[in-house]
Amino acid sequence: MAAGIISGGAAPSGPDSACPASSRAAVTLRDVVVAPRGRTILEVPALAVAAGEFLAVVGPNGAGKSTLLGLVNGLVRPASGTAMVLGRDMRAPGAWRVRRRVGLVAQMADVDPRLPISVLETVMTGGYGRLGLLRGPGAALRALALANMERTGIAHLARRPFGQCSGGERQRAAIARALTQQPDILLLDEPTSALDWHAQRDIMALVSAIHRERGADGGPPLTTILVTHDLNALAPPPREGRVPVPPSPVDRVACMAGGRIAWAGPLDQALDAGRLTQLYGTPISVIDHHGRPVVLF
Amino acid sequence: MDLSLLDHAFMRHALAAGALAGVACSVAGVFAVLMRLTFIGVCLAHAAFAGGLAALAFGLPSLPAALAASMVSALVIGPLADKGEISPDTAVGVVFSAMIGVAVLCMGLMPGPKTEALNLFWGSILTVRMADVWLLAGVAGTAVLGVALFFKEIQAVACHRAVAAAVGIPATAVFYAILVQTGMTVTACLPSVGGLLVYSLLVSPAAAAYQLTYSLWRMFVLAGLFGAASGVGGVLLAWYLDVPAGAAVVLLSCALFLLAAWFSPKRRRTGSRP
């Protein structure tokens, strides 16, 4: 991680706490400005995301959350500043190759139901970048894709046309595809939007488990950046009977507004009524429900 | 069946040109249909047509100019459509009208009979030379080879372009390669199918195949078969019924599309009969 931009990550703070304490950063942004057609839509003086960290990004529409993900994925080019992702300068030639190590789960609402591609083929797409040109997807990639479909609960959909899947199934397929990339960074852009409550909870539990497992299996840790409007999805799920629930995987929350990171800090401080009211510009309450914070608006 | 038509060299050329133009257009058409870029096909076809006419007006060979015009159009329209700077409808409207304007202007400047110019407009598949057939064979072969070599990239880009870019596939390069291939196809088809009719051969076979399968490689195969059947069938109709060959090719491809749409399993599945 670049020295000098790191401050105490767990401490309650303003924009400066966009930099956690960590020995190694997966993402480092310094004085980054994104300004398509001359209009600044993202301005980040300093942000570092540690390897293995789970960062949630919240904020109103137009806050710059998706642009931030695009920056990390290399789909958005900074106009100025320094953006380092997995050690690669994102303004340097060939920076797009970093995408092979960054899985992106975006919303796929507008999909033609007649599209000639199966769910398995969609998931296998995740491995094509690493595979390179002129190399056919072999049995190993197919097995990896099927294993990730099994992991995300959609193995039975392998041969179904992708366009004929429900919203929840598409999101699971998108997650399986991102996992097939074998990413070092996982980006999730509102993965639970347009899903019913059950599917939302399932998807978030899946994301949490994937992040936790990668950290626990001794391999390189998975850095996860989640953009969401659903603030309640960040808290641990409610307990069902006596079954213990795992804690929230979220290490840090970044609140964005107007293309800037307005605040960053731990989850328990992020879910603060005053902070959220100011962030969204509308009255928001946070109540305690059996020890679990619930955001109401 | 009377196969005496094969005794005539012009018919052998016409049948070969019809089959090859059908295959080449169909492969390019699969991209156009899947990526909803049929408007780019219109623009490239008319740009090639106008480029060819401009060359004729100045006494230059038409095909190189047609290729250059379609390439320039691809390189202008592609980024505009790509970045959302201009809506597809607007791009079609502006480029289509501009190219028609250039074409009419060039025809007005041409002295004497305008037979060669009209051939670029309507095509003249019954008078294609062996060199035209070889050109079509080269374009069709390039298209088929390209699909075979880069199928996985093509599938990713054609079905989910944004996802393809996000996973590290050079999606923009693949997109422009598709545009270039489409421009080459349209240019090679000018002498046989014509600048006005090639658009139908570009879209109809691929759109017909799209109705019938959920597999991309099957869609390529079906589109190629429909395209070749349209080309060969149109020439045969012209021979036996004494009708204009270009029009017969196009109408046959449209009829195949209507049949495919009617029997489409996709339509039955969604239950939306027209």
Coordinates of C-alpha atoms in Angstrom, one line a residue:
Chain A
M1 CA 0.0 0.0 0.0
A2 CA 1.3 3.5 -0.7
A3 CA 2.7 5.1 2.3
G4 CA 1.3 8.3 3.5
I5 CA -2.3 7.8 2.6
I6 CA -3.1 5.3 5.2
S7 CA -4.9 6.3 8.4
G8 CA -6.5 4.2 11.1
G9 CA -9.1 2.4 9.2
A10 CA -11.3 1.4 12.1
A11 CA -11.4 4.8 13.6
P12 CA -14.5 6.9 13.1
S13 CA -13.6 9.6 10.7
G14 CA -14.3 11.7 7.6
P15 CA -13.1 11.1 4.1
D16 CA -9.5 10.5 5.3
S17 CA -10.6 7.2 6.8
A18 CA -11.0 6.0 3.2
C19 CA -7.6 4.4 3.8
P20 CA -7.5 1.5 6.2
A21 CA -4.5 0.1 8.0
S22 CA -3.2 -2.8 6.0
S23 CA 0.1 -4.3 4.9
R24 CA -1.0 -4.5 1.2
A25 CA -3.5 -2.7 -0.9
A26 CA -5.5 -4.2 -3.7
V27 CA -6.7 -0.8 -4.8
T28 CA -5.1 2.6 -4.2
L29 CA -6.5 5.8 -5.5
R30 CA -4.8 9.2 -5.1
D31 CA -6.2 12.5 -6.4
V32 CA -8.2 10.6 -8.9
V33 CA -10.6 12.6 -11.1
V34 CA -13.0 11.1 -13.6
A35 CA -14.5 13.7 -15.9
P36 CA -16.1 12.5 -19.1
R37 CA -16.8 15.4 -21.5
G38 CA -15.2 17.7 -19.0
R39 CA -17.8 17.1 -16.3
T40 CA -16.4 15.7 -13.0
I41 CA -18.4 12.7 -11.8
L42 CA -15.9 11.2 -9.4
E43 CA -13.2 12.9 -7.3
V44 CA -11.3 10.8 -4.8
P45 CA -8.4 12.4 -3.0
A46 CA -7.4 9.2 -1.3
L47 CA -8.7 5.7 -1.1
A48 CA -7.0 2.4 -0.3
V49 CA -8.8 -0.9 -0.2
A50 CA -6.7 -3.6 1.5
A51 CA -6.3 -7.0 0.1
G52 CA -8.9 -9.2 1.6
E53 CA -11.1 -6.3 2.7
F54 CA -14.9 -6.2 2.2
L55 CA -15.8 -2.6 1.4
A56 CA -19.4 -1.6 1.0
V57 CA -20.2 1.6 -1.0
V58 CA -23.5 3.4 -0.4
G59 CA -25.0 6.6 -1.5
P60 CA -27.8 8.2 -3.5
N61 CA -28.2 7.9 -7.2
G62 CA -25.5 9.8 -9.1
A63 CA -23.1 9.6 -6.2
G64 CA -20.4 8.0 -8.3
K65 CA -20.6 4.5 -6.9
S66 CA -20.7 2.6 -10.2
T67 CA -18.1 4.9 -11.6
L68 CA -15.8 3.9 -8.8
L69 CA -16.3 0.2 -9.7
G70 CA -15.7 1.0 -13.3
L71 CA -12.4 2.7 -12.3
V72 CA -11.3 -0.4 -10.4
N73 CA -12.3 -2.6 -13.3
G74 CA -10.5 -0.5 -15.9
L75 CA -13.7 0.2 -17.8
V76 CA -13.5 3.9 -16.7
R77 CA -10.3 5.8 -17.3
P78 CA -9.3 8.6 -14.8
A79 CA -8.6 12.0 -16.2
S80 CA -6.0 12.7 -13.7
G81 CA -4.5 11.2 -10.5
T82 CA -3.1 7.8 -9.7
A83 CA -5.1 4.6 -9.8
M84 CA -3.3 1.4 -8.9
V85 CA -5.2 -1.9 -9.0
L86 CA -3.4 -5.1 -8.1
G87 CA -0.2 -3.2 -8.6
R88 CA -1.0 -2.0 -12.1
D89 CA -1.2 1.7 -13.0
M90 CA -4.7 2.0 -14.6
R91 CA -3.6 5.0 -16.8
A92 CA -0.7 3.0 -18.3
P93 CA -1.1 1.2 -21.7
G94 CA -2.5 -2.3 -21.4
A95 CA -4.1 -1.5 -18.0
W96 CA -7.3 -3.3 -19.3
R97 CA -5.6 -6.6 -18.7
V98 CA -6.2 -6.2 -15.0
R99 CA -9.8 -7.0 -15.8
R100 CA -8.9 -10.6 -16.0
R101 CA -8.3 -10.6 -12.3
V102 CA -11.2 -8.4 -11.4
G103 CA -14.7 -10.0 -11.4
L104 CA -17.6 -7.7 -12.0
V105 CA -21.1 -8.6 -11.1
A106 CA -23.3 -6.0 -12.7
Q107 CA -27.1 -5.8 -13.1
M108 CA -28.3 -7.7 -16.2
A109 CA -32.0 -6.6 -16.3
D110 CA -32.3 -6.0 -20.1
V111 CA -31.5 -9.5 -21.6
D112 CA -33.1 -10.7 -24.8
P113 CA -35.0 -13.9 -23.9
R114 CA -34.1 -15.3 -27.3
L115 CA -30.3 -14.8 -26.9
P116 CA -28.4 -17.9 -28.2
I117 CA -26.3 -18.6 -25.2
S118 CA -26.8 -21.0 -22.4
V119 CA -26.3 -20.4 -18.7
L120 CA -23.2 -22.6 -18.7
E121 CA -21.7 -20.7 -21.7
T122 CA -22.4 -17.4 -19.9
V123 CA -20.6 -18.7 -16.8
M124 CA -17.7 -20.0 -18.9
T125 CA -17.3 -16.5 -20.4
G126 CA -15.7 -15.5 -17.1
G127 CA -12.6 -17.6 -18.0
Y128 CA -12.2 -16.4 -21.5
G129 CA -10.1 -13.4 -20.7
R130 CA -7.5 -15.3 -18.8
L131 CA -7.5 -18.1 -21.5
G132 CA -6.5 -15.6 -24.2
L133 CA -7.1 -15.6 -28.0
L134 CA -6.9 -18.7 -30.2
R135 CA -7.3 -21.1 -27.3
G136 CA -10.5 -23.1 -27.0
P137 CA -12.3 -23.5 -23.7
G138 CA -11.4 -27.0 -22.6
A139 CA -12.7 -29.5 -20.1
A140 CA -10.9 -27.7 -17.2
L141 CA -12.7 -24.4 -17.8
R142 CA -16.0 -26.2 -18.2
A143 CA -15.5 -28.1 -14.9
L144 CA -14.6 -24.9 -13.2
A145 CA -17.7 -23.2 -14.5
L146 CA -19.9 -26.1 -13.4
A147 CA -18.3 -26.2 -10.0
N148 CA -19.1 -22.5 -9.6
M149 CA -22.6 -23.0 -10.8
E150 CA -22.9 -25.7 -8.1
R151 CA -21.5 -23.3 -5.6
T152 CA -24.1 -20.7 -6.5
G153 CA -27.0 -23.1 -6.7
I154 CA -27.7 -23.0 -10.4
A155 CA -26.0 -26.3 -11.7
H156 CA -29.4 -27.5 -12.8
L157 CA -29.7 -24.5 -15.2
A158 CA -26.6 -25.3 -17.2
R159 CA -28.4 -25.9 -20.5
R160 CA -31.1 -23.3 -20.1
P161 CA -31.0 -20.3 -22.4
F162 CA -29.6 -17.4 -20.3
G163 CA -32.3 -15.0 -21.4
Q164 CA -35.0 -17.3 -19.9
C165 CA -33.6 -17.1 -16.3
S166 CA -35.3 -15.1 -13.6
G167 CA -33.6 -12.1 -12.1
G168 CA -32.3 -14.1 -9.2
E169 CA -30.9 -16.8 -11.4
R170 CA -29.2 -14.3 -13.6
Q171 CA -27.5 -12.7 -10.6
R172 CA -26.4 -16.1 -9.4
A173 CA -25.1 -16.8 -12.9
A174 CA -23.3 -13.5 -12.9
I175 CA -21.6 -14.4 -9.6
A176 CA -20.7 -17.8 -10.9
R177 CA -19.2 -16.1 -14.0
A178 CA -17.2 -13.7 -11.9
L179 CA -15.9 -16.6 -9.8
T180 CA -14.9 -18.5 -12.9
Q181 CA -12.6 -15.6 -13.6
Q182 CA -10.8 -16.7 -10.4
P183 CA -10.6 -13.0 -9.4
D184 CA -8.5 -11.3 -6.8
I185 CA -11.0 -8.5 -6.6
L186 CA -14.8 -9.0 -6.7
L187 CA -16.9 -6.0 -7.7
L188 CA -20.7 -6.2 -7.1
D189 CA -22.9 -3.4 -8.5
E190 CA -26.2 -3.6 -6.7
P191 CA -26.5 -7.4 -7.0
T192 CA -29.8 -7.5 -5.1
S193 CA -31.7 -4.8 -6.9
A194 CA -34.9 -5.9 -8.6
L195 CA -34.9 -9.1 -6.6
D196 CA -37.5 -10.3 -4.1
W197 CA -36.6 -10.3 -0.4
H198 CA -35.8 -14.0 -0.3
A199 CA -33.5 -13.8 -3.3
Q200 CA -31.9 -10.7 -1.8
R201 CA -31.1 -12.5 1.4
D202 CA -29.8 -15.6 -0.5
I203 CA -27.5 -13.5 -2.8
M204 CA -26.1 -11.6 0.1
A205 CA -25.5 -14.8 2.1
L206 CA -23.8 -16.2 -0.9
V207 CA -21.5 -13.2 -1.4
S208 CA -20.6 -13.2 2.3
A209 CA -19.8 -16.9 2.2
I210 CA -17.6 -16.6 -0.9
H211 CA -15.7 -13.7 0.6
R212 CA -15.2 -15.5 3.9
E213 CA -14.2 -18.8 2.3
R214 CA -11.5 -17.3 0.1
G215 CA -10.0 -15.7 3.2
A216 CA -10.0 -18.9 5.1
D217 CA -8.7 -21.4 2.6
G218 CA -5.1 -20.1 2.8
G219 CA -5.1 -18.9 -0.8
P220 CA -4.9 -15.3 -1.9
P221 CA -7.6 -13.3 -0.1
L222 CA -10.5 -12.0 -2.1
T223 CA -11.1 -8.2 -2.0
T224 CA -14.8 -7.4 -2.3
I225 CA -16.3 -4.1 -3.1
L226 CA -20.1 -4.0 -2.9
V227 CA -22.2 -1.1 -4.2
T228 CA -25.7 -1.2 -2.8
H229 CA -28.8 0.8 -2.1
D230 CA -30.0 -1.7 0.3
L231 CA -28.5 -0.6 3.6
N232 CA -30.2 -3.4 5.5
A233 CA -28.3 -6.0 3.4
L234 CA -25.1 -4.9 5.0
A235 CA -26.1 -5.9 8.5
P236 CA -25.9 -9.6 9.5
P237 CA -29.1 -11.5 8.6
P238 CA -31.7 -12.1 11.3
R239 CA -31.3 -15.2 13.4
E240 CA -33.6 -18.0 12.6
G241 CA -34.4 -19.8 15.8
R242 CA -31.3 -20.9 17.7
V243 CA -29.2 -21.1 14.6
P244 CA -26.2 -18.8 14.9
V245 CA -25.7 -16.4 12.1
P246 CA -22.2 -15.3 10.8
P247 CA -21.3 -11.7 11.4
S248 CA -21.5 -9.3 8.5
P249 CA -18.5 -9.6 6.2
V250 CA -18.4 -5.8 5.7
D251 CA -15.2 -4.4 7.1
R252 CA -15.8 -0.8 6.1
V253 CA -18.5 1.3 4.6
A254 CA -17.9 4.3 2.2
C255 CA -20.7 6.8 2.0
M256 CA -20.6 8.6 -1.4
A257 CA -22.4 11.8 -2.5
G258 CA -21.8 14.1 -5.4
G259 CA -18.9 12.1 -6.8
R260 CA -16.9 12.2 -3.5
I261 CA -16.5 9.9 -0.5
A262 CA -18.2 11.8 2.2
W263 CA -17.4 9.4 5.0
A264 CA -15.9 6.0 5.5
G265 CA -15.7 3.8 8.6
P266 CA -16.9 0.7 10.3
L267 CA -20.4 -0.7 9.6
D268 CA -21.8 -0.1 13.1
Q269 CA -21.0 3.6 12.8
A270 CA -22.2 3.8 9.2
L271 CA -25.7 2.8 10.0
D272 CA -26.4 6.0 11.9
A273 CA -29.7 7.8 11.4
G274 CA -28.1 11.3 11.3
R275 CA -25.4 10.3 8.9
L276 CA -27.8 8.5 6.5
T277 CA -30.3 11.3 6.7
Q278 CA -27.6 13.8 5.7
L279 CA -26.3 11.5 3.0
Y280 CA -29.6 10.7 1.3
G281 CA -31.3 14.1 2.0
T282 CA -34.4 12.5 3.5
P283 CA -35.4 11.5 7.0
I284 CA -34.0 8.0 7.9
S285 CA -34.4 6.1 11.1
V286 CA -32.3 3.2 12.4
I287 CA -34.0 0.9 14.9
D288 CA -32.7 -2.0 16.9
H289 CA -34.5 -5.2 16.1
H290 CA -33.3 -8.0 18.3
G291 CA -29.8 -6.6 18.3
R292 CA -29.8 -6.1 14.5
P293 CA -29.8 -2.5 13.2
V294 CA -32.7 -1.9 10.7
V295 CA -32.8 1.1 8.5
L296 CA -36.2 2.7 7.9
F297 CA -37.1 5.6 5.5
Chain B
M1 CA -34.4 -31.8 -63.2
D2 CA -33.0 -29.9 -66.1
L3 CA -29.4 -29.1 -65.3
S4 CA -28.6 -27.6 -68.7
L5 CA -28.3 -24.2 -67.0
L6 CA -24.9 -25.4 -65.7
D7 CA -23.7 -25.6 -69.3
H8 CA -23.5 -21.8 -69.2
A9 CA -20.5 -20.3 -67.5
F10 CA -22.5 -17.2 -66.5
M11 CA -24.9 -19.4 -64.6
R12 CA -22.1 -21.3 -62.9
H13 CA -20.6 -18.0 -61.8
A14 CA -24.0 -16.7 -60.7
L15 CA -24.8 -19.8 -58.6
A16 CA -21.4 -19.7 -57.0
A17 CA -21.7 -15.9 -56.3
G18 CA -25.2 -16.4 -54.9
A19 CA -24.1 -19.1 -52.5
L20 CA -20.9 -17.3 -51.4
A21 CA -22.7 -13.9 -51.0
G22 CA -25.4 -15.6 -49.0
V23 CA -22.8 -17.2 -46.6
A24 CA -20.7 -14.0 -46.3
C25 CA -23.8 -11.8 -45.7
S26 CA -25.3 -14.3 -43.3
V27 CA -22.2 -14.5 -41.0
A28 CA -22.0 -10.7 -40.9
G29 CA -25.8 -10.6 -40.4
V30 CA -25.6 -12.8 -37.2
F31 CA -23.5 -10.1 -35.6
A32 CA -25.8 -7.4 -36.8
V33 CA -28.9 -9.1 -35.5
L34 CA -27.4 -10.2 -32.2
M35 CA -25.8 -6.9 -31.4
R36 CA -28.8 -5.0 -32.7
L37 CA -26.6 -3.2 -35.1
T38 CA -28.6 -3.7 -38.3
F39 CA -28.5 0.1 -38.7
I40 CA -24.8 -0.1 -39.2
G41 CA -25.4 -2.6 -42.0
V42 CA -27.6 -0.1 -43.7
C43 CA -25.0 2.6 -43.4
L44 CA -22.1 0.5 -44.6
A45 CA -24.1 -0.8 -47.6
H46 CA -25.0 2.7 -48.7
A47 CA -21.6 4.0 -48.0
A48 CA -20.0 1.3 -50.2
F49 CA -22.6 2.0 -52.9
A50 CA -21.9 5.8 -52.8
G51 CA -18.1 5.2 -52.8
G52 CA -18.4 2.9 -55.8
L53 CA -20.4 5.5 -57.7
A54 CA -18.0 8.3 -56.8
A55 CA -15.2 6.3 -58.2
L56 CA -17.1 5.6 -61.4
A57 CA -17.9 9.3 -61.8
F58 CA -14.1 10.0 -61.8
G59 CA -13.3 7.0 -64.0
L60 CA -11.7 5.0 -61.2
P61 CA -12.3 1.4 -60.3
S62 CA -15.4 1.1 -58.1
L63 CA -14.7 -1.7 -55.7
P64 CA -11.6 -0.2 -53.9
A65 CA -13.5 3.1 -53.5
A66 CA -16.5 1.2 -52.2
L67 CA -14.3 -0.6 -49.7
A68 CA -12.7 2.6 -48.6
A69 CA -16.0 4.3 -48.2
S70 CA -17.5 1.5 -46.1
M71 CA -14.4 1.4 -43.9
V72 CA -14.5 5.1 -43.3
S73 CA -18.2 4.9 -42.5
A74 CA -17.5 2.0 -40.1
L75 CA -14.8 4.0 -38.4
V76 CA -17.0 7.1 -38.1
I77 CA -20.3 5.4 -37.2
G78 CA -18.8 2.8 -34.9
P79 CA -17.5 5.1 -32.2
L80 CA -20.6 7.3 -32.5
A81 CA -22.9 4.3 -31.8
D82 CA -20.4 2.8 -29.4
K83 CA -20.2 5.8 -27.1
G84 CA -23.9 6.7 -27.3
E85 CA -23.0 10.1 -28.7
I86 CA -25.7 9.8 -31.3
S87 CA -28.8 7.6 -31.4
P88 CA -28.8 4.7 -34.0
D89 CA -31.9 6.2 -35.6
T90 CA -30.2 9.5 -36.1
A91 CA -27.0 7.8 -37.5
V92 CA -29.0 5.9 -40.0
G93 CA -31.0 8.9 -41.0
V94 CA -28.0 11.2 -41.5
V95 CA -25.7 8.6 -43.2
F96 CA -28.4 7.1 -45.3
S97 CA -29.5 10.4 -46.7
A98 CA -26.0 11.7 -47.1
M99 CA -24.9 8.5 -49.0
I100 CA -28.0 8.6 -51.2
G101 CA -27.2 12.3 -51.9
V102 CA -23.6 11.4 -52.9
A103 CA -24.9 8.6 -55.1
V104 CA -27.4 10.7 -56.9
L105 CA -24.8 13.5 -57.3
C106 CA -22.3 11.1 -58.8
M107 CA -24.8 9.6 -61.1
G108 CA -25.7 13.1 -62.3
L109 CA -22.0 13.8 -63.0
M110 CA -21.5 10.7 -65.0
P111 CA -21.6 11.2 -68.7
G112 CA -23.3 8.7 -71.1
P113 CA -25.2 5.6 -70.1
K114 CA -25.2 4.7 -66.5
T115 CA -25.4 0.9 -66.8
E116 CA -22.4 0.3 -64.6
A117 CA -23.7 2.6 -61.9
L118 CA -27.1 1.0 -61.9
N119 CA -25.4 -2.4 -61.6
L120 CA -23.9 -1.2 -58.3
F121 CA -27.4 -0.1 -57.2
W122 CA -29.3 -3.3 -58.1
G123 CA -26.5 -5.7 -58.7
S124 CA -26.2 -8.0 -61.6
I125 CA -25.6 -11.5 -60.4
L126 CA -26.0 -13.0 -63.9
T127 CA -23.1 -11.0 -65.2
V128 CA -20.5 -11.5 -62.4
R129 CA -17.0 -12.3 -63.5
M130 CA -14.8 -15.0 -62.1
A131 CA -12.8 -12.4 -60.3
D132 CA -16.0 -11.3 -58.4
V133 CA -16.6 -14.9 -57.5
W134 CA -13.1 -15.2 -56.1
L135 CA -13.5 -12.0 -54.2
L136 CA -16.7 -13.3 -52.6
A137 CA -15.0 -16.6 -51.9
G138 CA -12.2 -14.8 -50.1
V139 CA -14.7 -12.7 -48.0
A140 CA -16.9 -15.7 -47.2
G141 CA -13.8 -17.8 -46.3
T142 CA -12.4 -15.0 -44.1
A143 CA -15.8 -14.7 -42.3
V144 CA -16.0 -18.5 -41.6
L145 CA -12.4 -18.8 -40.6
G146 CA -12.8 -15.8 -38.3
V147 CA -15.8 -17.3 -36.6
A148 CA -14.0 -20.7 -36.2
L149 CA -10.9 -19.2 -34.7
F150 CA -12.5 -16.6 -32.4
F151 CA -15.8 -18.3 -31.6
K152 CA -15.6 -17.8 -27.8
E153 CA -14.7 -14.1 -28.1
I154 CA -17.4 -13.6 -30.7
Q155 CA -20.0 -15.4 -28.6
A156 CA -19.1 -13.3 -25.5
V157 CA -19.0 -10.0 -27.4
A158 CA -22.2 -10.7 -29.5
C159 CA -24.3 -11.8 -26.5
H160 CA -22.9 -9.7 -23.6
R161 CA -20.5 -7.1 -24.9
A162 CA -20.2 -5.2 -21.6
V163 CA -19.5 -8.4 -19.8
A164 CA -17.0 -9.5 -22.4
A165 CA -15.1 -6.2 -21.8
A166 CA -15.3 -6.7 -18.1
V167 CA -13.7 -10.1 -18.0
G168 CA -10.7 -9.0 -20.1
I169 CA -11.7 -9.9 -23.6
P170 CA -10.6 -7.3 -26.1
A171 CA -14.2 -6.5 -26.8
T172 CA -13.7 -3.2 -28.7
A173 CA -11.1 -4.9 -31.0
V174 CA -13.6 -7.7 -31.7
F175 CA -16.4 -5.2 -32.3
Y176 CA -14.3 -3.2 -34.9
A177 CA -13.2 -6.4 -36.5
I178 CA -16.8 -7.3 -37.0
L179 CA -17.5 -3.9 -38.5
V180 CA -14.6 -4.3 -40.9
Q181 CA -15.7 -7.7 -41.9
T182 CA -19.2 -6.4 -42.5
G183 CA -17.8 -3.6 -44.7
M184 CA -15.7 -6.0 -46.7
T185 CA -18.8 -8.3 -47.2
V186 CA -21.0 -5.5 -48.4
T187 CA -18.3 -4.3 -50.8
A188 CA -17.7 -7.7 -52.2
C189 CA -21.5 -8.1 -52.8
L190 CA -21.9 -4.9 -54.7
P191 CA -21.4 -6.3 -58.2
S192 CA -23.6 -9.3 -57.6
V193 CA -26.4 -8.3 -55.2
G194 CA -26.1 -4.5 -55.3
G195 CA -25.9 -1.8 -52.7
L196 CA -29.6 -1.5 -52.2
L197 CA -30.5 -5.2 -51.9
V198 CA -27.5 -6.4 -49.9
Y199 CA -29.0 -5.1 -46.7
S200 CA -31.8 -7.6 -47.0
L201 CA -29.4 -10.5 -47.5
L202 CA -27.4 -9.3 -44.6
V203 CA -30.4 -9.3 -42.2
S204 CA -33.0 -11.8 -43.3
P205 CA -31.1 -15.1 -43.1
A206 CA -29.5 -14.3 -39.8
A207 CA -32.9 -13.1 -38.4
A208 CA -34.5 -16.3 -39.6
A209 CA -31.8 -18.4 -37.9
Y210 CA -32.3 -16.4 -34.8
Q211 CA -35.9 -17.6 -34.6
L212 CA -34.9 -21.2 -34.6
T213 CA -32.1 -21.9 -32.1
Y214 CA -30.6 -21.0 -28.8
S215 CA -27.2 -22.1 -29.8
L216 CA -24.9 -19.6 -31.5
W217 CA -22.9 -22.1 -33.6
R218 CA -26.2 -23.5 -34.9
M219 CA -27.3 -20.0 -35.6
F220 CA -24.2 -19.4 -37.7
V221 CA -24.8 -22.7 -39.6
L222 CA -28.5 -22.1 -40.2
A223 CA -27.9 -18.5 -41.2
G224 CA -25.2 -19.6 -43.7
L225 CA -27.6 -22.3 -45.1
F226 CA -30.5 -19.8 -45.4
G227 CA -28.2 -17.3 -47.0
A228 CA -26.7 -19.8 -49.5
A229 CA -30.3 -21.1 -50.2
S230 CA -31.5 -17.6 -50.9
G231 CA -28.6 -16.8 -53.2
V232 CA -28.8 -20.1 -55.2
G233 CA -32.6 -20.2 -55.0
G234 CA -32.9 -16.7 -56.3
V235 CA -30.7 -17.4 -59.3
L236 CA -32.6 -20.5 -60.1
L237 CA -35.9 -18.6 -59.8
A238 CA -34.5 -16.0 -62.2
W239 CA -33.5 -18.7 -64.7
Y240 CA -36.8 -20.6 -64.6
L241 CA -39.3 -17.8 -64.1
D242 CA -37.4 -15.1 -66.0
V243 CA -37.5 -12.6 -63.1
P244 CA -34.8 -10.2 -61.9
A245 CA -32.2 -12.3 -60.0
G246 CA -31.4 -9.7 -57.3
A247 CA -35.0 -9.2 -56.4
A248 CA -35.6 -13.0 -56.4
V249 CA -32.6 -13.5 -54.0
V250 CA -33.9 -10.8 -51.6
L251 CA -37.5 -11.9 -51.7
L252 CA -36.5 -15.5 -51.1
S253 CA -34.5 -14.5 -48.1
C254 CA -37.5 -12.6 -46.7
A255 CA -39.8 -15.6 -47.3
L256 CA -37.4 -17.8 -45.4
F257 CA -37.5 -15.3 -42.5
L258 CA -41.3 -15.3 -42.5
L259 CA -41.4 -19.1 -42.5
A260 CA -38.8 -19.3 -39.7
A261 CA -40.7 -16.7 -37.6
W262 CA -43.9 -18.6 -38.1
F263 CA -42.5 -22.0 -37.0
S264 CA -40.2 -20.5 -34.4
P265 CA -40.1 -22.5 -31.1
K266 CA -39.1 -19.3 -29.4
R267 CA -42.4 -17.7 -30.4
R268 CA -44.4 -20.7 -29.2
R269 CA -42.6 -20.7 -25.9
T270 CA -43.4 -17.1 -25.2
G271 CA -46.9 -17.5 -26.6
S272 CA -46.8 -14.3 -28.5
R273 CA -48.3 -15.0 -31.9
P274 CA -48.7 -11.9 -34.1

